[in-house]
Coordinates of C-alpha atoms in Angstrom, one line a residue:
M1367 CA 36.8 -5.7 -195.0
A1368 CA 34.7 -8.2 -197.0
G1369 CA 31.0 -8.1 -197.3
H1370 CA 30.3 -4.4 -198.1
L1371 CA 27.3 -3.7 -200.2
L1372 CA 29.4 -1.2 -202.3
E1373 CA 33.1 -0.9 -202.3
V1374 CA 34.7 1.9 -204.4
T1375 CA 38.5 1.8 -204.7
E1376 CA 40.7 4.6 -206.2
L1377 CA 38.0 5.9 -208.5
S1378 CA 39.4 8.5 -210.9
T1379 CA 37.2 10.1 -213.6
H1380 CA 38.7 12.6 -216.0
F1381 CA 37.3 14.8 -218.8
F1382 CA 39.5 15.1 -221.9
T1383 CA 38.8 18.6 -223.3
H1384 CA 40.5 20.9 -225.8
A1385 CA 41.9 22.9 -223.0
G1386 CA 43.4 19.9 -221.2
V1387 CA 42.5 17.1 -218.8
V1388 CA 40.0 18.0 -216.1
K1389 CA 40.6 15.7 -213.1
A1390 CA 37.1 15.8 -211.7
V1391 CA 37.5 12.8 -209.4
N1392 CA 41.0 11.7 -208.4
G1393 CA 41.6 8.6 -206.4
V1394 CA 38.4 8.4 -204.3
S1395 CA 37.7 5.4 -202.1
F1396 CA 34.7 4.5 -199.8
T1397 CA 32.4 1.7 -198.7
L1398 CA 28.7 1.5 -198.1
D1399 CA 26.7 -1.1 -196.2
R1400 CA 23.0 -1.9 -196.0
R1401 CA 20.9 0.6 -194.0
E1402 CA 23.9 2.9 -194.0
T1403 CA 23.9 6.5 -195.2
L1404 CA 27.0 8.1 -196.6
G1405 CA 27.0 11.9 -196.8
I1406 CA 29.3 13.4 -199.4
V1407 CA 29.9 17.1 -198.8
G1408 CA 32.0 19.8 -200.5
E1409 CA 31.6 23.0 -202.4
S1410 CA 30.6 23.1 -206.1
G1411 CA 33.2 21.6 -208.4
S1412 CA 34.6 19.2 -205.7
G1413 CA 33.6 16.1 -207.7
K1414 CA 30.6 14.9 -205.7
T1415 CA 28.1 14.5 -208.6
V1416 CA 30.7 13.2 -211.0
A1417 CA 31.6 10.5 -208.5
A1418 CA 27.9 9.5 -208.3
L1419 CA 27.5 9.6 -212.1
S1420 CA 30.6 7.3 -212.3
L1421 CA 28.8 4.8 -210.1
M1422 CA 25.8 4.9 -212.4
R1423 CA 28.1 4.8 -215.5
L1424 CA 26.4 7.9 -216.8
V1425 CA 29.5 10.0 -217.3
P1426 CA 29.3 11.2 -221.0
D1427 CA 32.1 9.5 -223.0
P1428 CA 33.5 11.4 -224.7
P1429 CA 34.8 13.7 -223.1
G1430 CA 34.5 11.9 -219.7
K1431 CA 36.1 8.6 -218.8
I1432 CA 36.7 6.5 -215.7
V1433 CA 40.4 6.1 -216.0
E1434 CA 41.1 4.1 -212.9
G1435 CA 39.5 2.3 -210.0
S1436 CA 37.0 -0.5 -209.2
L1437 CA 33.3 -0.1 -208.4
L1438 CA 32.2 -3.3 -206.7
L1439 CA 28.5 -3.7 -206.1
G1440 CA 27.8 -7.0 -204.4
G1441 CA 31.1 -8.3 -205.8
R1442 CA 30.4 -7.2 -209.4
D1443 CA 32.5 -4.5 -210.9
L1444 CA 30.3 -1.8 -212.4
R1445 CA 33.2 -0.4 -214.3
T1446 CA 33.8 -3.5 -216.4
M1447 CA 30.2 -4.3 -217.2
S1448 CA 29.0 -4.2 -220.8
G1449 CA 26.4 -1.7 -221.8
E1450 CA 23.6 -4.2 -221.6
E1451 CA 24.7 -5.4 -218.2
I1452 CA 24.8 -1.9 -216.7
R1453 CA 21.4 -1.1 -218.1
R1454 CA 20.0 -4.0 -216.2
V1455 CA 21.7 -2.9 -213.0
R1456 CA 21.0 0.9 -213.4
G1457 CA 17.6 1.6 -211.9
N1458 CA 17.2 -1.9 -210.6
D1459 CA 20.1 -2.4 -208.2
I1460 CA 21.4 1.2 -208.0
A1461 CA 19.2 4.2 -208.6
M1462 CA 19.7 8.0 -208.5
I1463 CA 17.6 11.0 -207.6
F1464 CA 19.0 13.7 -209.8
Q1465 CA 19.7 17.2 -208.7
D1466 CA 17.1 19.1 -210.8
P1467 CA 13.8 17.1 -211.1
M1468 CA 12.4 19.6 -213.6
T1469 CA 15.1 18.8 -216.1
S1470 CA 15.4 15.1 -215.2
L1471 CA 11.7 14.4 -215.9
N1472 CA 10.5 14.4 -219.5
P1473 CA 8.2 17.5 -219.7
V1474 CA 5.9 16.0 -222.4
V1475 CA 5.4 12.6 -220.8
K1476 CA 3.0 11.9 -218.0
V1477 CA 4.6 11.4 -214.6
G1478 CA 2.9 8.0 -214.2
K1479 CA 4.2 6.8 -217.6
Q1480 CA 7.7 7.7 -216.7
I1481 CA 7.6 5.7 -213.4
A1482 CA 5.8 2.8 -215.2
E1483 CA 8.5 2.6 -217.8
A1484 CA 11.1 2.0 -215.1
I1485 CA 9.0 -0.8 -213.7
T1486 CA 8.3 -2.6 -217.0
L1487 CA 12.0 -2.3 -217.9
H1488 CA 13.2 -4.2 -214.8
Q1489 CA 10.2 -6.2 -213.6
D1490 CA 7.8 -8.7 -215.2
K1491 CA 4.8 -6.4 -215.1
S1492 CA 2.2 -5.5 -217.7
K1493 CA 1.6 -1.8 -218.6
A1494 CA -1.6 -1.8 -216.5
E1495 CA 0.2 -3.3 -213.5
A1496 CA 3.0 -0.9 -213.8
W1497 CA 0.6 2.1 -214.0
E1498 CA -1.2 0.9 -210.9
M1499 CA 2.2 0.5 -209.1
A1500 CA 3.2 4.0 -210.2
A1501 CA 0.0 5.5 -208.6
K1502 CA 0.8 3.5 -205.3
L1503 CA 4.4 4.8 -205.4
L1504 CA 3.2 8.4 -205.7
A1505 CA 0.9 7.9 -202.8
R1506 CA 3.7 6.3 -200.8
V1507 CA 6.0 9.3 -201.2
G1508 CA 3.2 11.6 -199.9
I1509 CA 1.7 13.0 -203.1
P1510 CA -2.1 13.7 -202.5
D1511 CA -4.7 12.4 -204.9
A1512 CA -2.1 10.1 -206.5
D1513 CA -4.7 8.4 -208.7
K1514 CA -5.3 11.7 -210.4
R1515 CA -1.7 13.0 -210.3
V1516 CA -0.4 10.0 -212.0
S1517 CA -2.0 11.2 -215.2
Q1518 CA -0.5 14.7 -215.0
Y1519 CA 2.7 16.2 -216.5
P1520 CA 5.7 17.4 -214.6
F1521 CA 4.8 21.1 -215.0
E1522 CA 1.6 20.5 -213.1
F1523 CA 3.6 19.4 -210.1
S1524 CA 5.2 21.8 -207.5
G1525 CA 9.0 21.6 -206.9
G1526 CA 8.5 19.4 -203.9
M1527 CA 6.1 17.1 -205.7
R1528 CA 8.5 16.7 -208.6
Q1529 CA 11.2 15.7 -206.2
R1530 CA 8.9 13.2 -204.7
A1531 CA 8.1 11.8 -208.1
M1532 CA 11.8 11.4 -208.8
I1533 CA 12.1 9.5 -205.5
A1534 CA 9.1 7.3 -206.5
M1535 CA 10.8 6.5 -209.8
A1536 CA 14.1 5.8 -208.0
I1537 CA 12.6 3.4 -205.5
S1538 CA 10.2 1.7 -208.0
C1539 CA 12.4 -1.4 -208.3
N1540 CA 13.5 -1.6 -204.6
P1541 CA 17.2 -0.7 -205.3
D1542 CA 20.0 -1.8 -203.1
I1543 CA 21.6 1.6 -203.3
L1544 CA 19.9 5.0 -203.7
I1545 CA 22.0 8.0 -204.6
A1546 CA 20.3 11.3 -203.7
D1547 CA 22.0 14.3 -205.4
E1548 CA 21.0 17.5 -203.5
P1549 CA 17.6 16.0 -202.7
T1550 CA 16.4 19.1 -200.7
T1551 CA 17.9 22.0 -202.7
A1552 CA 15.6 24.9 -203.3
L1553 CA 12.8 23.4 -201.1
D1554 CA 11.4 25.0 -198.0
V1555 CA 12.3 23.5 -194.7
T1556 CA 9.0 21.7 -194.2
I1557 CA 9.3 20.0 -197.6
Q1558 CA 12.9 19.2 -196.9
A1559 CA 11.9 17.3 -193.7
Q1560 CA 9.3 15.4 -195.6
I1561 CA 11.7 14.4 -198.4
I1562 CA 14.2 13.2 -195.7
D1563 CA 11.5 11.2 -194.1
V1564 CA 10.6 9.5 -197.4
I1565 CA 14.2 8.5 -198.0
R1566 CA 14.5 7.1 -194.5
E1567 CA 11.3 5.1 -194.9
M1568 CA 12.5 3.7 -198.2
Q1569 CA 15.8 2.8 -196.6
E1570 CA 14.2 1.0 -193.7
R1571 CA 11.7 -0.8 -195.9
Y1572 CA 14.2 -2.2 -198.4
E1573 CA 17.4 -2.2 -196.3
S1574 CA 19.1 0.0 -198.9
G1575 CA 22.3 1.9 -198.7
V1576 CA 22.0 5.6 -199.3
I1577 CA 24.5 8.1 -200.7
A1578 CA 23.4 11.7 -199.9
I1579 CA 25.2 14.4 -201.9
T1580 CA 24.6 17.9 -200.4
H1581 CA 26.0 21.3 -199.6
D1582 CA 23.8 21.4 -196.5
L1583 CA 25.6 20.2 -193.4
G1584 CA 22.3 20.3 -191.5
V1585 CA 20.9 17.7 -193.8
V1586 CA 24.1 15.6 -193.4
A1587 CA 23.7 15.8 -189.6
E1588 CA 20.1 14.7 -189.9
I1589 CA 20.5 11.6 -192.1
A1590 CA 24.2 10.5 -192.4
D1591 CA 26.0 7.7 -190.5
K1592 CA 29.3 8.7 -192.0
V1593 CA 30.7 11.6 -194.1
M1594 CA 33.2 11.9 -196.9
V1595 CA 34.5 15.5 -197.4
M1596 CA 35.6 16.1 -201.0
Y1597 CA 37.7 19.0 -202.3
G1598 CA 39.3 19.4 -205.8
G1599 CA 38.3 15.9 -206.8
R1600 CA 39.8 14.2 -203.8
T1601 CA 38.7 12.9 -200.4
V1602 CA 40.4 15.1 -197.8
E1603 CA 38.6 13.5 -194.8
Y1604 CA 36.1 10.8 -194.0
A1605 CA 34.6 9.8 -190.6
G1606 CA 31.5 8.9 -188.7
I1607 CA 29.0 11.8 -188.3
D1608 CA 30.0 12.6 -184.7
E1609 CA 33.7 12.7 -185.5
I1610 CA 33.2 15.1 -188.4
F1611 CA 31.2 17.6 -186.3
Y1612 CA 33.1 17.2 -183.0
N1613 CA 36.6 16.1 -184.0
P1614 CA 37.2 17.5 -187.5
Q1615 CA 40.8 17.1 -188.7
H1616 CA 41.3 18.8 -192.0
P1617 CA 41.5 22.6 -192.5
Y1618 CA 38.9 22.4 -195.2
T1619 CA 36.5 20.6 -192.9
W1620 CA 37.1 23.3 -190.3
G1621 CA 36.3 25.9 -193.0
L1622 CA 33.0 24.2 -193.9
L1623 CA 31.9 24.0 -190.2
G1624 CA 33.2 27.5 -189.4
S1625 CA 31.0 29.0 -192.1
L1626 CA 27.8 27.6 -190.6
P1627 CA 25.4 30.0 -188.8
R1628 CA 24.8 29.0 -185.2
L1629 CA 21.8 29.5 -183.0
D1630 CA 23.9 30.1 -179.9
E1631 CA 25.7 33.1 -181.4
A1632 CA 25.0 36.7 -180.6
E1633 CA 23.1 38.7 -183.2
K1634 CA 25.0 40.2 -186.1
T1635 CA 27.9 37.7 -185.6
R1636 CA 29.8 37.5 -188.8
L1637 CA 30.3 34.1 -190.5
T1638 CA 33.8 33.0 -191.2
P1639 CA 34.1 32.3 -194.9
I1640 CA 36.8 30.2 -196.6
K1641 CA 39.1 32.7 -198.3
G1642 CA 40.2 32.3 -201.9
Q1643 CA 38.6 30.5 -204.8
P1644 CA 38.2 26.8 -205.6
P1645 CA 41.1 25.2 -207.6
D1646 CA 41.3 25.1 -211.4
L1647 CA 40.7 21.4 -212.1
L1648 CA 42.8 21.8 -215.3
A1649 CA 45.9 22.8 -213.2
L1650 CA 45.7 21.0 -209.9
P1651 CA 48.8 20.8 -207.8
E1652 CA 50.5 17.5 -207.3
G1653 CA 49.8 17.8 -203.6
C1654 CA 46.8 18.9 -201.6
P1655 CA 44.2 20.8 -203.8
F1656 CA 43.4 23.0 -200.8
V1657 CA 46.9 24.6 -201.0
G1658 CA 46.6 28.3 -201.6
R1659 CA 43.5 28.6 -199.4
C1660 CA 44.9 26.9 -196.4
A1661 CA 46.3 29.1 -193.6
Y1662 CA 48.5 26.3 -192.4
E1663 CA 50.1 25.1 -195.7
R1664 CA 53.8 24.1 -195.8
P1665 CA 56.1 23.4 -198.8
E1666 CA 55.2 19.6 -199.0
C1667 CA 51.5 20.5 -199.3
R1668 CA 52.0 21.7 -202.9
D1669 CA 54.4 19.0 -204.0
K1670 CA 53.0 15.7 -202.8
W1671 CA 49.5 14.3 -201.9
P1672 CA 49.6 13.2 -198.2
S1673 CA 49.0 9.6 -197.5
L1674 CA 46.0 8.6 -195.5
E1675 CA 46.4 9.1 -191.7
I1676 CA 44.1 7.1 -189.5
V1677 CA 43.1 9.2 -186.5
G1678 CA 40.3 7.1 -185.1
A1679 CA 37.9 4.2 -185.7
E1680 CA 36.8 4.7 -189.4
H1681 CA 38.3 8.2 -189.3
G1682 CA 41.0 9.2 -191.8
V1683 CA 42.5 12.4 -193.1
H1684 CA 44.9 13.4 -195.8
C1685 CA 46.9 16.3 -194.3
W1686 CA 50.6 17.1 -193.9
I1687 CA 50.0 19.0 -190.6
P1688 CA 51.0 16.8 -187.6
A1689 CA 48.1 15.7 -185.4
D1690 CA 49.2 17.7 -182.4
E1691 CA 49.5 20.9 -184.5
R1692 CA 46.1 20.4 -186.0
L1693 CA 44.5 20.1 -182.5
S1694 CA 46.3 23.3 -181.3
A1695 CA 45.3 25.2 -184.5
R1696 CA 41.7 24.1 -184.3
K1697 CA 41.3 25.3 -180.7
R1698 CA 42.4 28.8 -181.8
L1699 CA 39.7 29.1 -184.5
P1700 CA 36.6 31.2 -183.9
H1701 CA 33.2 29.3 -183.7
F1702 CA 34.9 26.1 -182.5
E1703 CA 35.2 26.6 -178.8
K1704 CA 31.6 25.3 -178.3
L1705 CA 31.4 23.0 -181.3
V1706 CA 34.4 20.8 -180.7
P1707 CA 36.4 19.8 -177.6

């Protein structure tokens, strides 16, 4: 379908190490439109952050390299841009809120100066104008006494305030796409809600597309329009938010949902963990990376990656289990009788 703000096709990013080739991202495809939020979920090591860094062209080379795929932003391929071209795009057209604001912000440079630098780099603004804009941005993301805070250093900010400062920097040039990598991790629930509100306000104001990377399915349920479930560097399932929660199709998605605590459960009800360990990215099977942890695996699961099966409007899954068997198996799982039909 033409006209997507962002169209990623068969993205593969590998790391070439002395131990072998780490296939961190392997054939991932998705689209994003204006005012749309894509949630990318999966456990650590599934390739979520590397996929985002690939979009930003921030994968360290060497050892990392985008080996395949196209990354079309408004019809322009980010992958084939020169270094100078991507520097003009990065921060201006596509921006990223990094996972750890304490290490992402320069500890010896004032917060206001770091935001102002992004503004002067991409906009025709003087240093004084950029400084004034930085203070206004800090106020917009909910930092009190922004006129004073703009002159402070990152260590003088709390964790939530540093995260807000990162958001202020990311939205300083009104980007078309905002990537938020674990934007609410290690924050209390009140601050989490405020951060989500800030991202929503930015999205509404600038009609931006948002990619939210998170482990927290509660956050996904709150902000996402559609979800991509990643495992072992691959997309195992993608769907609209309601379909993921009420009609999940892949055993790994079942595992993620089954491990969530629920308010309607009796006290001391045990969670259902996903058994086994994540795959070794140096020795991935030719087939589904979830093999070995999946209770329903069959011989072909190990030998060949299943093709995309369309199970509904904008709902696809990569799984060898026939659709009727998946439905029957899901109904027998604990925690699902109230969650899915």
